[in-house]
GROMACS .gro file of C-alpha atoms in nm:
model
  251
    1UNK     CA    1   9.434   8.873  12.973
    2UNK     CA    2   9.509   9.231  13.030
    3UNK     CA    3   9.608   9.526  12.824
    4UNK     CA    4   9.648   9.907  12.894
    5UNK     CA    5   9.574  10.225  12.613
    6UNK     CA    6   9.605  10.537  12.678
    7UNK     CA    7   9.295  10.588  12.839
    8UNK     CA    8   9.219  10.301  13.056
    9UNK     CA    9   9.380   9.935  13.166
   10UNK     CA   10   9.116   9.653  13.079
   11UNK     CA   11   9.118   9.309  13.221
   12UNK     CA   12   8.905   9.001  13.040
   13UNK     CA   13   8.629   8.839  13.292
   14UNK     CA   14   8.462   8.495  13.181
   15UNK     CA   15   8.118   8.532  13.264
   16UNK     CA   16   7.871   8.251  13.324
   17UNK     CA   17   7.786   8.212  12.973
   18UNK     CA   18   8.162   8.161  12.861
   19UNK     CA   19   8.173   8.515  12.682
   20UNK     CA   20   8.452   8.747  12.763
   21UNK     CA   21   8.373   9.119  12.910
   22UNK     CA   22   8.603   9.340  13.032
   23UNK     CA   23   8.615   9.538  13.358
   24UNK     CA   24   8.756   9.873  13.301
   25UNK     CA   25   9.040   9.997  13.522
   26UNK     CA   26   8.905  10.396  13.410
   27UNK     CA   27   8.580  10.336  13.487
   28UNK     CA   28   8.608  10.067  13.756
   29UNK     CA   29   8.372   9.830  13.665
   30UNK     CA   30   8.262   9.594  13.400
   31UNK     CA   31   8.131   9.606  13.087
   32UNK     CA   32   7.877   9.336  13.101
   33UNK     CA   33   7.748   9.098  13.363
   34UNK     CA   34   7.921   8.800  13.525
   35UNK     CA   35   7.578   8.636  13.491
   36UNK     CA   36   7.635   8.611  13.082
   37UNK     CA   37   7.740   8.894  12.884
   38UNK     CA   38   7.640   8.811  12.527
   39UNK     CA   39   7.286   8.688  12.717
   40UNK     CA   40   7.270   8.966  12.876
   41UNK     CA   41   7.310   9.183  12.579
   42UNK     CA   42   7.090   8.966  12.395
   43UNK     CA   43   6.794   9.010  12.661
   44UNK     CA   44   6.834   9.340  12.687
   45UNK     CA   45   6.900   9.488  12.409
   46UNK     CA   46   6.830   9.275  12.076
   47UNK     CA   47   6.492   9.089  12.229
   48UNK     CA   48   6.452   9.416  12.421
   49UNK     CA   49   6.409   9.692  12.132
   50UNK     CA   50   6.223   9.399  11.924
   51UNK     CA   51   6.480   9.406  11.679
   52UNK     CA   52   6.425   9.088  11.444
   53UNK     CA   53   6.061   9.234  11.440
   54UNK     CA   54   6.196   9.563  11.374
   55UNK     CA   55   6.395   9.449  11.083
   56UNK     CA   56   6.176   9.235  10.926
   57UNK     CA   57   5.942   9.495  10.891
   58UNK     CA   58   6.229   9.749  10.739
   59UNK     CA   59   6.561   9.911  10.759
   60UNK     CA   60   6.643   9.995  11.111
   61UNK     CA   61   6.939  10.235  11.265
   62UNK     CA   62   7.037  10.114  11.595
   63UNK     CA   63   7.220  10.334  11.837
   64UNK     CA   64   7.440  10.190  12.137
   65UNK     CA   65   7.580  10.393  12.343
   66UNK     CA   66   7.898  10.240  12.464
   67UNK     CA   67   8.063   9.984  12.266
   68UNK     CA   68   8.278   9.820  12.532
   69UNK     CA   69   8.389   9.448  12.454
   70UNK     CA   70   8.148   9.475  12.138
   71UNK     CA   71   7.922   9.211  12.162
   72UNK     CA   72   7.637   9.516  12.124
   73UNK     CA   73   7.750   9.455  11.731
   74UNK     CA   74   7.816   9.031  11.774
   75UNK     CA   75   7.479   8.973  11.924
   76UNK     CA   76   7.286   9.218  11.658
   77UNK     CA   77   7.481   9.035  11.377
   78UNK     CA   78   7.458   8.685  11.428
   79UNK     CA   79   7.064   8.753  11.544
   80UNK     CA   80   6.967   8.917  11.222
   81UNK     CA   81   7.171   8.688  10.944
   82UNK     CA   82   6.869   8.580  10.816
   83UNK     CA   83   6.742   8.937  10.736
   84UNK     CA   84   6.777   9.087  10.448
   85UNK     CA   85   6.649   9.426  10.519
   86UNK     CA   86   6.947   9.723  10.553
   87UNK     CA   87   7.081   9.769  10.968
   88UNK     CA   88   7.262  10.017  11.032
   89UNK     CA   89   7.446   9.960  11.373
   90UNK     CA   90   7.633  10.314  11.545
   91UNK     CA   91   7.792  10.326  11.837
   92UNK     CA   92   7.962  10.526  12.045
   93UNK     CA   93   8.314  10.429  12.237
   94UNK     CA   94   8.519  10.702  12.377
   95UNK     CA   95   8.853  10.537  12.376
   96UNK     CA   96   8.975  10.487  12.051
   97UNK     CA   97   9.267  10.198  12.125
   98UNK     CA   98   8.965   9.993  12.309
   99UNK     CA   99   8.786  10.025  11.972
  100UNK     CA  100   9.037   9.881  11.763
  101UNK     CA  101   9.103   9.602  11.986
  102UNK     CA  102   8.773   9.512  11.978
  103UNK     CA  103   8.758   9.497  11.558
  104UNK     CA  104   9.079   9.304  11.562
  105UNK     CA  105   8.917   9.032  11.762
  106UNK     CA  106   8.817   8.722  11.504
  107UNK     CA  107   8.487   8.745  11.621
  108UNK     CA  108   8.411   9.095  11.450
  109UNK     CA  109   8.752   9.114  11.251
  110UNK     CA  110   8.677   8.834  11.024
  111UNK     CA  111   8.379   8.949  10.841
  112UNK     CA  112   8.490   9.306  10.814
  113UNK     CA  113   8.496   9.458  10.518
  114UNK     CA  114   8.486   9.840  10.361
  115UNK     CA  115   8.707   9.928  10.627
  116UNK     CA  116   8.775  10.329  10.699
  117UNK     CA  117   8.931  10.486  10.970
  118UNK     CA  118   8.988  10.835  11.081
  119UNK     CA  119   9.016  11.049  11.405
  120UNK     CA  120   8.633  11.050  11.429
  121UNK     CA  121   8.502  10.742  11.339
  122UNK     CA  122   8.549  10.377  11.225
  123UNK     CA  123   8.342  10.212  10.979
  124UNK     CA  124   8.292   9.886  10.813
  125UNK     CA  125   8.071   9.623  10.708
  126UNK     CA  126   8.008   9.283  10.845
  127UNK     CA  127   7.755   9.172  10.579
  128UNK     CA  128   7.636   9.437  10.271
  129UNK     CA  129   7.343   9.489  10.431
  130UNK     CA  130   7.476   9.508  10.788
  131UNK     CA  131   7.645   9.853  10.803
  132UNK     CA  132   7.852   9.918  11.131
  133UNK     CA  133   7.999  10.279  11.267
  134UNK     CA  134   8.154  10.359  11.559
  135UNK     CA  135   8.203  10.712  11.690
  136UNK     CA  136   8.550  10.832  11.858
  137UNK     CA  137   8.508  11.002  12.150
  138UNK     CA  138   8.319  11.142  12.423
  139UNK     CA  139   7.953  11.077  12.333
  140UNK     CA  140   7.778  11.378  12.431
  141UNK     CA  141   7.945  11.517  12.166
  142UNK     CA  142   7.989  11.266  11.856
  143UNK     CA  143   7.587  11.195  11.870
  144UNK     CA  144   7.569  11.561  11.766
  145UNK     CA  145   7.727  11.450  11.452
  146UNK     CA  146   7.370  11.229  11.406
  147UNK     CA  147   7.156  11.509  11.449
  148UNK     CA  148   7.377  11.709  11.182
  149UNK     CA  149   7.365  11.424  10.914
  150UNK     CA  150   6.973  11.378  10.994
  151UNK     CA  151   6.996  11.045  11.060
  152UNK     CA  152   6.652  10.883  11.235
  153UNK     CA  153   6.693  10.616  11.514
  154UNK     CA  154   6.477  10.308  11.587
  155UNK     CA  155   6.653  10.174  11.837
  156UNK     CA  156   6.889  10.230  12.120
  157UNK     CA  157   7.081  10.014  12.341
  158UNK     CA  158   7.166  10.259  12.644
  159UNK     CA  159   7.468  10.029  12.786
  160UNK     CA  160   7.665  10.327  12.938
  161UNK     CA  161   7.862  10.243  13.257
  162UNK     CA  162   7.639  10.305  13.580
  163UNK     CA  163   7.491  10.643  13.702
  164UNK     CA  164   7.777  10.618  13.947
  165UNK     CA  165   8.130  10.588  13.728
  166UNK     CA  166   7.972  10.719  13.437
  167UNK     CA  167   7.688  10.995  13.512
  168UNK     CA  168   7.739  11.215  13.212
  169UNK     CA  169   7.539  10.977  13.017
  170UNK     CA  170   7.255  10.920  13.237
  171UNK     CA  171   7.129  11.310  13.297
  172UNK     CA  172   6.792  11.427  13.130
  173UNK     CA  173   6.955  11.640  12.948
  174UNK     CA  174   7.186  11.326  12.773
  175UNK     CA  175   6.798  11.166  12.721
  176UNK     CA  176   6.691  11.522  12.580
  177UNK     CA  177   6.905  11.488  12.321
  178UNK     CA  178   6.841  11.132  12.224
  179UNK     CA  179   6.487  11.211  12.215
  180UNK     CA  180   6.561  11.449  11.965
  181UNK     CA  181   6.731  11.157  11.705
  182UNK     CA  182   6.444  10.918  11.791
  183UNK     CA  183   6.164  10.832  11.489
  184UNK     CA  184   5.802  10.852  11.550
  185UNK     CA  185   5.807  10.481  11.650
  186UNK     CA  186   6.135  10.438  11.828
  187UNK     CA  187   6.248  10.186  12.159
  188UNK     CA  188   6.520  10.257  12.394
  189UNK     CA  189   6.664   9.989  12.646
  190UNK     CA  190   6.868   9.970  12.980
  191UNK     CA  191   6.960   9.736  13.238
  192UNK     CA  192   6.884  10.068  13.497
  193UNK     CA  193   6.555  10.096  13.664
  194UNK     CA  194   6.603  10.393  13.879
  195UNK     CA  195   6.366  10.602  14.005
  196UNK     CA  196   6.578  10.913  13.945
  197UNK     CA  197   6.696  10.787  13.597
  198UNK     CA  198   6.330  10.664  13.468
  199UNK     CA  199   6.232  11.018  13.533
  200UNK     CA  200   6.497  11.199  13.372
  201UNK     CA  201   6.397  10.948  13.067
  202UNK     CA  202   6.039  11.075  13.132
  203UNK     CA  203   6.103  11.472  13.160
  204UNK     CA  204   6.275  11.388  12.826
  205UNK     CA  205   5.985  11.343  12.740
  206UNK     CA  206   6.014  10.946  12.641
  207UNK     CA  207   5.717  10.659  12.733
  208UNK     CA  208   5.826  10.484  13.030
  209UNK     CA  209   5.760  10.088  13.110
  210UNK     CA  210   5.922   9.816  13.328
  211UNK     CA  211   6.024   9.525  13.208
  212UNK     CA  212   6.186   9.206  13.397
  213UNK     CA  213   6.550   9.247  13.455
  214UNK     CA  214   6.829   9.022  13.352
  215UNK     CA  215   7.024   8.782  13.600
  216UNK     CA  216   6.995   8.855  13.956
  217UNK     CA  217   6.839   9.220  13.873
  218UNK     CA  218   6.445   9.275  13.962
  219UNK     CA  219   6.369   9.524  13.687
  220UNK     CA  220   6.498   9.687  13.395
  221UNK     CA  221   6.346   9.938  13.181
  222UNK     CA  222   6.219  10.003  12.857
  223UNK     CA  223   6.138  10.347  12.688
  224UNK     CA  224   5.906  10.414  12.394
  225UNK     CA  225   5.832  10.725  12.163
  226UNK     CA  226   5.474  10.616  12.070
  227UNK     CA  227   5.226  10.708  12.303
  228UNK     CA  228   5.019  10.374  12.302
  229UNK     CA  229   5.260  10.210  12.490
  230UNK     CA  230   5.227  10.495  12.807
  231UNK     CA  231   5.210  10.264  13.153
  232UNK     CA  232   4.996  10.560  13.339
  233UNK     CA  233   5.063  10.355  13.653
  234UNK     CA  234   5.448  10.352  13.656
  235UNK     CA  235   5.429  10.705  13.478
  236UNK     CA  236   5.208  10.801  13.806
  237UNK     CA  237   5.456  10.680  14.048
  238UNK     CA  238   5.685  10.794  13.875
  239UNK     CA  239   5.592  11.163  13.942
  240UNK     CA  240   5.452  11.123  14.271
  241UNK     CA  241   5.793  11.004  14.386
  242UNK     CA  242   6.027  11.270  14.544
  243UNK     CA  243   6.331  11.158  14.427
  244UNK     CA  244   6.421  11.419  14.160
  245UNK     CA  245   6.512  11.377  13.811
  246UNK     CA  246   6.922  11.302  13.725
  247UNK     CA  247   7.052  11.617  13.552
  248UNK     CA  248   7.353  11.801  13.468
  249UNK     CA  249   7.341  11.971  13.792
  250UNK     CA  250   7.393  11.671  13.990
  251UNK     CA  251   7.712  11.603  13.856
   0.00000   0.00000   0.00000
């Protein structure tokens, strides 16, 4: 299957675990990986940020950045059905067309309810307590929106496209401002481990750890606002190493 917006040509991959991902023509490369997308978004993103925990405990905003094929949303959903605690699930996808393909697929579509739709946003329910909005547009600037509104996040799934094809979102000025929407006990998640982008995550002033990576990938990492979870080890490396941070200025 392939289909072309305005913005990009996508073309549906089967990955190992028989979910569909797409590989974007824009972007060159794919959303997920061919190893399992829905497991890999599972691993490292719902088990990663501890969100059943989370949510048993209480309400819980979760931030992903980059909606792609949407299984950020299907995998947070079906995990958390028997929760009854509020989730509210933004993301951020800055091609509108891919967004509305993705909510017309049966998956997604057929629990939605309390739809609205507008220039800047789409929202909707999958469940009453399961709150879902996605922001239109290039996410450096609709998170700004989240700072405006005051709203607090607990956790974030950092599924941008690589450093490479998609650097913008990467920088430590991009972690800056997450940073700045995090709680006081907040967990951020990402299949990247490097060097260069752990310590852009750490001048941002986040807790950095390692944690195993999914498929055929050594490491991946996980970030932290609490200070009991600080790995001085890593964090030592970390600013021994002479690779610089990412920024703004390296794009």
């Amino acid at each position: 299957m392939k289909f072309k917006t305005k913005f990009s040509e996508y073309q549906a991959v089967t990955t190992d675990d028989g979910y569909i991902t797409l590989h974007s023509g824009h972007f060159d490369e794919n959303c997920h990986s061919t190893a399992g997308a829905l497991e890999e978004t599972l691993y490292n993103y719902v088990e990663g940020c501890s969100v059943l925990d989370r949510a048993q405990a209480s309400s819980i905003t979760i931030l992903e950045i980059g909606l792609g094929a949407g299984l950020g949303i299907l995998a947070t959903f079906e995990s958390t059905k028997d929760i009854a605690n509020k989730i509210q699930f933004i993301t951020t996808e800055i091609d509108p067309e891919l967004a509305n393909w993705v909510i017309s697929q049966a998956s997604i579509g057929k629990h939605i309810s309390n739809l609205e739709k507008n220039k800047e946003f789409i929202s909707f329910n999958l469940r009453e307590n399961f709150q879902v909005k996605i922001l239109l547009g290039d996410a450096r600037e609709t998170i700004k929106n989240l700072d405006l509104e005051d709203i607090k996040i607990d956790c974030i799934f950092q599924d941008a496209f690589s450093p490479t094809k998609n650097p913008t979102l990467w920088t430590k000025e991009w972690f800056r401002n997450l940073r700045s929407l995090c709680n006081k006990d907040s967990v951020m998640t990402t299949y990247s481990a490097s060097v260069k982008i752990r310590k852009a995550m750490l001048e941002a002033g986040f807790i950095v750890t390692n944690m195993k990576g999914f498929g055929n990938k050594r490491n991946a990492t996980r970030a932290y606002t609490l200070e009991s979870y600080r790995d001085e080890k890593l964090e030592k490396e970390l600013i021994r190493s002479k690779t610089p941070a990412f920024s703004d200025k390296d794009i």
